[in-house]
mmCIF file with all atom_site columns, C-alpha atoms in Angstrom:
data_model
loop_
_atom_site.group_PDB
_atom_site.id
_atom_site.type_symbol
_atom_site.label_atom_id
_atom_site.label_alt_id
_atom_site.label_comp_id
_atom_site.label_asym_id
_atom_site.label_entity_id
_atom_site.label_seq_id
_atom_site.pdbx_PDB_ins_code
_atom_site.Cartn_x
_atom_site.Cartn_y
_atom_site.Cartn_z
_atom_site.occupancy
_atom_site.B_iso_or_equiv
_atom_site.pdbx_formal_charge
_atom_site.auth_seq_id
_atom_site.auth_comp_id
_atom_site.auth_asym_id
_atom_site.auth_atom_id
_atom_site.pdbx_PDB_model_num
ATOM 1   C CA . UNK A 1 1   ? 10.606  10.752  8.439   1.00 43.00 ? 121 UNK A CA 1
ATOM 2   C CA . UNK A 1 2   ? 8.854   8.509   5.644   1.00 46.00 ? 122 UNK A CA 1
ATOM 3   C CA . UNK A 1 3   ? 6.632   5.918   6.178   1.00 54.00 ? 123 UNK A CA 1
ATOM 4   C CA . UNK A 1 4   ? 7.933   2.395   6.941   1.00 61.00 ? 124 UNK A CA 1
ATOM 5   C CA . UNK A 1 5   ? 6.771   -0.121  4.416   1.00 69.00 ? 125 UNK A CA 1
ATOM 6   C CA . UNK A 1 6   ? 6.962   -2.919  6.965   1.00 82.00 ? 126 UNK A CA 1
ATOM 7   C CA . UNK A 1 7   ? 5.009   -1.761  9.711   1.00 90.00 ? 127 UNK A CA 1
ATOM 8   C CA . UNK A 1 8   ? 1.209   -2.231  10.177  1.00 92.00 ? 128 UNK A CA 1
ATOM 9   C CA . UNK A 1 9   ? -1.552  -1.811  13.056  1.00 93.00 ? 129 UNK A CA 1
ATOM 10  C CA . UNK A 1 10  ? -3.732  -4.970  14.080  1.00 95.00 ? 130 UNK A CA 1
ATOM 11  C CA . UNK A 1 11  ? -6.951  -3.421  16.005  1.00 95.00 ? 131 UNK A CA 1
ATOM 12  C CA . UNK A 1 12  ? -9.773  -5.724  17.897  1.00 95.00 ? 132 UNK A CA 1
ATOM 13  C CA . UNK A 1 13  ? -12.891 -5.056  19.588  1.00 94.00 ? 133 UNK A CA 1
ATOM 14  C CA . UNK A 1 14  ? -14.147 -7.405  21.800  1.00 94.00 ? 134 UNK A CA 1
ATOM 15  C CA . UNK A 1 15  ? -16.444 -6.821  24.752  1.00 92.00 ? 135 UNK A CA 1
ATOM 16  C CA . UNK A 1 16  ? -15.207 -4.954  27.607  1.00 91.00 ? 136 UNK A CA 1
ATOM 17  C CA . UNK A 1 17  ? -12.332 -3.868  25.773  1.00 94.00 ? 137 UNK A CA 1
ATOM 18  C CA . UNK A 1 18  ? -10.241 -2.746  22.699  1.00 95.00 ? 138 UNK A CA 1
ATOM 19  C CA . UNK A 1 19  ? -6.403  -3.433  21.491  1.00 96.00 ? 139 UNK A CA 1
ATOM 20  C CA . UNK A 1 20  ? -4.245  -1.967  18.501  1.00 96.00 ? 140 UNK A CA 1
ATOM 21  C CA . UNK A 1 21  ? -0.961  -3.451  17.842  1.00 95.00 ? 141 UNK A CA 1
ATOM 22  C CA . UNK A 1 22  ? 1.991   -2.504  16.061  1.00 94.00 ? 142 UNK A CA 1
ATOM 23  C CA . UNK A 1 23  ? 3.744   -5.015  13.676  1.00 92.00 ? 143 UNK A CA 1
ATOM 24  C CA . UNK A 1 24  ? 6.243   -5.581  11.586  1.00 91.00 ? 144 UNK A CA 1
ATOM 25  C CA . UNK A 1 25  ? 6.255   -7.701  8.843   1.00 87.00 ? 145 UNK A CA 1
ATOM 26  C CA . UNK A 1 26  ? 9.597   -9.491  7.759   1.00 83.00 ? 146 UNK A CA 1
ATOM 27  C CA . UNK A 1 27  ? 11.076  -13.132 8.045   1.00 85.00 ? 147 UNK A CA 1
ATOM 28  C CA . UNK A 1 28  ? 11.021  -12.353 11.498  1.00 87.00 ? 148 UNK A CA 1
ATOM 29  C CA . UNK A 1 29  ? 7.428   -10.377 12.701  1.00 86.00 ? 149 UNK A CA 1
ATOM 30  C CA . UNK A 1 30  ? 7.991   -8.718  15.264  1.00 90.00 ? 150 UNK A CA 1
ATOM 31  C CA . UNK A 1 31  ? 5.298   -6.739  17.978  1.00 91.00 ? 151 UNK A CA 1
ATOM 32  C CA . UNK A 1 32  ? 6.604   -3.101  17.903  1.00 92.00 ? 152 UNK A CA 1
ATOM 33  C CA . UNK A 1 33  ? 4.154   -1.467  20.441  1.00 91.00 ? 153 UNK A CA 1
ATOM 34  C CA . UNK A 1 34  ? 0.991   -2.730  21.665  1.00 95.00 ? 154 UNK A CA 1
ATOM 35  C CA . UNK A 1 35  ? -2.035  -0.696  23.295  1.00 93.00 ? 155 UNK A CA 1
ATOM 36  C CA . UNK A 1 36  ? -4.810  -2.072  25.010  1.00 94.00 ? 156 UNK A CA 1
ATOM 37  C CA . UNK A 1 37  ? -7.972  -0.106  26.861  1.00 92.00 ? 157 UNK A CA 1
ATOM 38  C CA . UNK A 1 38  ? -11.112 -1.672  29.333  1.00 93.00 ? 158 UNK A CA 1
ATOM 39  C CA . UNK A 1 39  ? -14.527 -0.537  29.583  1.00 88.00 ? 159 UNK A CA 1
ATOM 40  C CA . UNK A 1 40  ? -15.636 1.422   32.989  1.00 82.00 ? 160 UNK A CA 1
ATOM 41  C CA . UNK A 1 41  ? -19.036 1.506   33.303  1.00 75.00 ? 161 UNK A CA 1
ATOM 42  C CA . UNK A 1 42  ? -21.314 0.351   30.830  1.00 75.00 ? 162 UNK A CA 1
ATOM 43  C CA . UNK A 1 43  ? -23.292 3.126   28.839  1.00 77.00 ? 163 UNK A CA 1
ATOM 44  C CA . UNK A 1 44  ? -26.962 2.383   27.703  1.00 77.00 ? 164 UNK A CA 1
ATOM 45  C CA . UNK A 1 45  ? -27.282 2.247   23.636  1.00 77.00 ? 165 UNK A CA 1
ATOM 46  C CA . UNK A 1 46  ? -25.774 -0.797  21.251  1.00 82.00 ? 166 UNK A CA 1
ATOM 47  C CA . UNK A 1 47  ? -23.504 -3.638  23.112  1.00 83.00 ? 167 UNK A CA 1
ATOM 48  C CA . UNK A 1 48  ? -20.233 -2.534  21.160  1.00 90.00 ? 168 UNK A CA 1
ATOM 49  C CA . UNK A 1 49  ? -20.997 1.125   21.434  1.00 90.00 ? 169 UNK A CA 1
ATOM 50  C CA . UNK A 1 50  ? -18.226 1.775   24.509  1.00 91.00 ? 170 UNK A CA 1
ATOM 51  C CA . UNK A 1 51  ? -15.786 -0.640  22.676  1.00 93.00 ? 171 UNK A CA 1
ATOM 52  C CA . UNK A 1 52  ? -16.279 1.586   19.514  1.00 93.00 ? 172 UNK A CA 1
ATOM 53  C CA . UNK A 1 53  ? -14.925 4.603   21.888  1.00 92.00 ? 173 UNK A CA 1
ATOM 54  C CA . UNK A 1 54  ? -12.146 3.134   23.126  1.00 93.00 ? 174 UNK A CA 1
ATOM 55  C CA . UNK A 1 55  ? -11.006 1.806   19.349  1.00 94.00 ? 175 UNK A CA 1
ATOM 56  C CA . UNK A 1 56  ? -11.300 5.510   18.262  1.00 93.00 ? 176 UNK A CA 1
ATOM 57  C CA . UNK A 1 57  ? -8.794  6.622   21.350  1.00 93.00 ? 177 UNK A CA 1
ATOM 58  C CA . UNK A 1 58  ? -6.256  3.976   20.741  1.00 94.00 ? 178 UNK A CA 1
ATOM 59  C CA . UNK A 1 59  ? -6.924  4.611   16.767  1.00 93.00 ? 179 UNK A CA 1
ATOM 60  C CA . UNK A 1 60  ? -5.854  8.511   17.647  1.00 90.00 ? 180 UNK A CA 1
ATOM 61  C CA . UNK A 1 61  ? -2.664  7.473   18.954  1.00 87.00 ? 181 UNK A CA 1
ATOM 62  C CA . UNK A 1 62  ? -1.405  5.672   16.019  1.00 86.00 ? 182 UNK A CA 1
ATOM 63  C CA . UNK A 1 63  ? 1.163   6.538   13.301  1.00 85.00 ? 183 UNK A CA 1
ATOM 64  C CA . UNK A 1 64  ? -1.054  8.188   10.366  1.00 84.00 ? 184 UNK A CA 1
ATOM 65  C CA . UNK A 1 65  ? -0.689  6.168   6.930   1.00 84.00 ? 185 UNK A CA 1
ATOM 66  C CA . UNK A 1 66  ? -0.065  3.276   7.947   1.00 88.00 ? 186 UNK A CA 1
ATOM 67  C CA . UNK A 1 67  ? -2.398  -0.209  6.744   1.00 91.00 ? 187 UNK A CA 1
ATOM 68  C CA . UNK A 1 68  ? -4.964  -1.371  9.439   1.00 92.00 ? 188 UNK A CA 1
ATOM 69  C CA . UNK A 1 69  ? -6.395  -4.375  10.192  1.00 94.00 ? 189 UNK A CA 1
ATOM 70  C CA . UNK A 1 70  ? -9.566  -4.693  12.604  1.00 94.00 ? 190 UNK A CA 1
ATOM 71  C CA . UNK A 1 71  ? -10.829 -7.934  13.909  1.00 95.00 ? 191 UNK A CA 1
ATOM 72  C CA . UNK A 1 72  ? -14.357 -8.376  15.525  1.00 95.00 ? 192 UNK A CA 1
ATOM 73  C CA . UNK A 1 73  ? -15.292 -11.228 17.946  1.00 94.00 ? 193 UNK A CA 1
ATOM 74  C CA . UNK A 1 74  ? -18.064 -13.109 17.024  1.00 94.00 ? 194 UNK A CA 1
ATOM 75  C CA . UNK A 1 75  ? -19.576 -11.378 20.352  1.00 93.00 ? 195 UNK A CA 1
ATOM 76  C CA . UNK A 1 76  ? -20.968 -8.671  17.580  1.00 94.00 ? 196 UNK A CA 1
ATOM 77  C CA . UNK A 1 77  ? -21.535 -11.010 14.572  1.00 95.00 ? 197 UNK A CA 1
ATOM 78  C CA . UNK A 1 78  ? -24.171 -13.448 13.509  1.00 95.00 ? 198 UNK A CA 1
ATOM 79  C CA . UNK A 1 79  ? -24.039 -16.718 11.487  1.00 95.00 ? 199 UNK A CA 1
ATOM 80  C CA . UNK A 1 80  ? -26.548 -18.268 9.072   1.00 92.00 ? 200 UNK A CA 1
ATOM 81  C CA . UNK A 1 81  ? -26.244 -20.881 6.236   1.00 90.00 ? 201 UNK A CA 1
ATOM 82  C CA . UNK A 1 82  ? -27.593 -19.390 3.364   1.00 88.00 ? 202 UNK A CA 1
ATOM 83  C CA . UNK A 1 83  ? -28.747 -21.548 0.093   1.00 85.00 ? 203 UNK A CA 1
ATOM 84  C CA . UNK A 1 84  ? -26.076 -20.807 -2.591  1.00 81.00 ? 204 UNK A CA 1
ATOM 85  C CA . UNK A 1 85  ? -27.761 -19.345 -5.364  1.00 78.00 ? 205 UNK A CA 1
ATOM 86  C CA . UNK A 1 86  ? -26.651 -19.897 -9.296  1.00 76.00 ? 206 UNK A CA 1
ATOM 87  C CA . UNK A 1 87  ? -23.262 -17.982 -10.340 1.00 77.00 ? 207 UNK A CA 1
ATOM 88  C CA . UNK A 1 88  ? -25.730 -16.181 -12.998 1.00 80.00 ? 208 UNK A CA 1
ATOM 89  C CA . UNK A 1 89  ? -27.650 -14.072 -10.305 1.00 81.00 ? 209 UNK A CA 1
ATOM 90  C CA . UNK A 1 90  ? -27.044 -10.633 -10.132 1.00 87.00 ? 210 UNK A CA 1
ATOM 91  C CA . UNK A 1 91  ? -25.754 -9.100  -7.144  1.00 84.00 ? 211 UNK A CA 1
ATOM 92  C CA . UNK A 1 92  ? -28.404 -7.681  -5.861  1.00 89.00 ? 212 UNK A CA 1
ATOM 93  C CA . UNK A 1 93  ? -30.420 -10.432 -5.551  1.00 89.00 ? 213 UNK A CA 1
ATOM 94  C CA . UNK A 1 94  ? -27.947 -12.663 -4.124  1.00 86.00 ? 214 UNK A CA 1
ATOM 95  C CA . UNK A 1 95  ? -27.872 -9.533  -1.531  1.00 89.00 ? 215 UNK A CA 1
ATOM 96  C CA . UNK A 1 96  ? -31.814 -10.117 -1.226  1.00 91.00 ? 216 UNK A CA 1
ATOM 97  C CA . UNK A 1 97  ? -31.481 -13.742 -0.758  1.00 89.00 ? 217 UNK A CA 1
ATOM 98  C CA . UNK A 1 98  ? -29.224 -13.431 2.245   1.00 90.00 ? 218 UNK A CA 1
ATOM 99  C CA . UNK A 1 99  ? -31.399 -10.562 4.048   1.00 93.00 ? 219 UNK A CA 1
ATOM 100 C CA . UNK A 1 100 ? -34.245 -12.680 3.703   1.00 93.00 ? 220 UNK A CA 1
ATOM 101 C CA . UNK A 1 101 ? -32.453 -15.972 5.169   1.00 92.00 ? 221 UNK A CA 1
ATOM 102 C CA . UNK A 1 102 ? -30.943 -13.647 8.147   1.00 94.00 ? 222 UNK A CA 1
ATOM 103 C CA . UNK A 1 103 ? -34.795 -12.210 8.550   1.00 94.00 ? 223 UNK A CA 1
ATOM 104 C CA . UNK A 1 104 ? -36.480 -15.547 9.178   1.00 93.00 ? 224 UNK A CA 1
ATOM 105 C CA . UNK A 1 105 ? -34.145 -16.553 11.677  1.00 92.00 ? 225 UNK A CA 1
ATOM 106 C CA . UNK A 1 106 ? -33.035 -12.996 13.229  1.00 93.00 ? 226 UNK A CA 1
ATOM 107 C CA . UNK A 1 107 ? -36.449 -11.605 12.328  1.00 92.00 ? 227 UNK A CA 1
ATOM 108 C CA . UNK A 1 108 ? -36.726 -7.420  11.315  1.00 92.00 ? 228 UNK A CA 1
ATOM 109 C CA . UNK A 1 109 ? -33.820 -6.156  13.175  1.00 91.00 ? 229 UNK A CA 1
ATOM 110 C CA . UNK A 1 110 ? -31.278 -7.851  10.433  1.00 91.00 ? 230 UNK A CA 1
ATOM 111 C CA . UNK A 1 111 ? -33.034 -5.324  8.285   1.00 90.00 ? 231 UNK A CA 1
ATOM 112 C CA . UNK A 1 112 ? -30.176 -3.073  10.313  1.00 93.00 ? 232 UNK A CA 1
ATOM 113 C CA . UNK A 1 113 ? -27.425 -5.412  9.419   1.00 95.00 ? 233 UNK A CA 1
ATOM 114 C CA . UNK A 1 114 ? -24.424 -5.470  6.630   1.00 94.00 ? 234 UNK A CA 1
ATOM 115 C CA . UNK A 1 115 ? -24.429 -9.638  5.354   1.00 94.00 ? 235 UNK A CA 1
ATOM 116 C CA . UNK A 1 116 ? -21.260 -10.997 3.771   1.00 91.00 ? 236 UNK A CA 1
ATOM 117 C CA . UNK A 1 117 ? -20.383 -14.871 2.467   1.00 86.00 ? 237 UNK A CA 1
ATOM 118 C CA . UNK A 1 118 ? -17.747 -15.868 0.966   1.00 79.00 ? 238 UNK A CA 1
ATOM 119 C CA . UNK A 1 119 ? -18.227 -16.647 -3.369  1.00 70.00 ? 239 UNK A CA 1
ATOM 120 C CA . UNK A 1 120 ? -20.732 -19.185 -3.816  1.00 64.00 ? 240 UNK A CA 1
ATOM 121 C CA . UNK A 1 121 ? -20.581 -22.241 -5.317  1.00 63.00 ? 241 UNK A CA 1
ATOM 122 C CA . UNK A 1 122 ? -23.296 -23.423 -7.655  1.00 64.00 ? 242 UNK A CA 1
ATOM 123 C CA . UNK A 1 123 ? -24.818 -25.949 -5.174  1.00 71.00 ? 243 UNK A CA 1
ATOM 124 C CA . UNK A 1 124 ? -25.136 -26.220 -1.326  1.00 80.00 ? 244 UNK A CA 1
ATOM 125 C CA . UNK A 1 125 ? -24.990 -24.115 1.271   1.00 85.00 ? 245 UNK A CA 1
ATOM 126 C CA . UNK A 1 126 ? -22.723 -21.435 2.187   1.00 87.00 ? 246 UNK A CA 1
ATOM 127 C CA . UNK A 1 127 ? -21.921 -19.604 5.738   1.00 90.00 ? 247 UNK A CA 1
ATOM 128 C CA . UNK A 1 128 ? -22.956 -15.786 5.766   1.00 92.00 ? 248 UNK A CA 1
ATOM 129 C CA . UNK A 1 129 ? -22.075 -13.537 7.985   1.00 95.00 ? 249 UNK A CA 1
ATOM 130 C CA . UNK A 1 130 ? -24.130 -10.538 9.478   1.00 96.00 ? 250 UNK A CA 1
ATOM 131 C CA . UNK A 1 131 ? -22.487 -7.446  11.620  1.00 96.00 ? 251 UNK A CA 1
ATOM 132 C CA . UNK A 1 132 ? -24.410 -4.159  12.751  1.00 94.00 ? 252 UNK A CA 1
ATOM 133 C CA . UNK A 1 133 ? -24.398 -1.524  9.629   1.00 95.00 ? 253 UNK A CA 1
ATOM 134 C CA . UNK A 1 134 ? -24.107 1.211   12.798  1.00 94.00 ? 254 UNK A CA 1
ATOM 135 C CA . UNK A 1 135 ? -20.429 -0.534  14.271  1.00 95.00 ? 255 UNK A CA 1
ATOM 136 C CA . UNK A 1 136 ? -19.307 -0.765  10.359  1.00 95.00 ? 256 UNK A CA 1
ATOM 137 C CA . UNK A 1 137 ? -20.269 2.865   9.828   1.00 96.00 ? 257 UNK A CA 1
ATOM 138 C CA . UNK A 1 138 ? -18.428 3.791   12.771  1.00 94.00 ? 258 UNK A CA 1
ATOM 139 C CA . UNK A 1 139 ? -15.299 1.853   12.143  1.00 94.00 ? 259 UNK A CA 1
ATOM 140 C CA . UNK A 1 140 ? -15.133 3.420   8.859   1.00 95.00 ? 260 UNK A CA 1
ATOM 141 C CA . UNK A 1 141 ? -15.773 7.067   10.644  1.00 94.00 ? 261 UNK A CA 1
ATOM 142 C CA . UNK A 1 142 ? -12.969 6.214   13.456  1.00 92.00 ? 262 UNK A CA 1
ATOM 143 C CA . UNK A 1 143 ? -10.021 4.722   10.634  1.00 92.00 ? 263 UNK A CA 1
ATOM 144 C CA . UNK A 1 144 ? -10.494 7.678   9.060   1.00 91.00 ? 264 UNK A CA 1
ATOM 145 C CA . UNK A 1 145 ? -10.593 10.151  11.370  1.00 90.00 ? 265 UNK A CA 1
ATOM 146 C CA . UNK A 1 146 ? -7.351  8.801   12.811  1.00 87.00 ? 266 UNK A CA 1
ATOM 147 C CA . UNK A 1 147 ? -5.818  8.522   9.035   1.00 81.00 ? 267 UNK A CA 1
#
């Protein structure tokens, strides 16, 4: 049986729980299956670490191959207006910039944390975004372990 070209998974993680959805796409979208797990009891260790877990079950259950999309609520994400720097600065430093904006507000743990904004512009501010490098790592470990 070949792949279909229409279907896709949604995933979330919220607290206390995880979902995956089948779609698919079309002039009509339509929910083909949907999945959804709770947390028991708590564990001890980072706040999205049993949501993590129950991602990677429903992840295991899923059709191999097909595209994936995994939402996060803002539970496990941080917010900061960052100063846009000029188009002209490298990467890197623009990367710099941000960890040192998320550090005087967050302090040293964002020194743990993957930061994101959208392109700059050349003046104003701009709205970064800061997750846990850990719950990234182990998104990317889960996805592909399930294929």
């Amino acid at each position: 049986m070949s792949l279909s070209l229409t279907d896709y998974y949604c995933a979330s993680i919220a607290p206390g729980g995880a979902a995956l959805v089948r779609m698919r796409r079309g002039w009509r979208p339509a929910v083909l299956q949907k999945s959804q797990a709770r947390v028991g009891a708590k564990s001890a260790g980072p706040l999205w670490l049993d949501e993590l877990g129950l991602l990677e079950g429903l992840l295991g259950e899923a059709r191999r191959g097909l595209p994936l999309c995994i939402t996060l609520s803002n539970h496990y994400l941080r917010y900061r207006l960052v100063p846009a720097p000029p188009l002209s600065m490298p990467s890197a430093d623009v990367q710099a910039l941000m960890q040192h904006c998320f550090r005087e507000t967050y302090g040293d743990v964002a020194g743990d944390w993957q930061i994101r904004a959208n392109p700059m512009p050349d003046r104003g501010d701009v709205v970064a975004c800061a997750v846990d490098k850990a719950l990234m790592e182990g998104i990317k470990a889960a996805v592909a372990k399930a294929g």
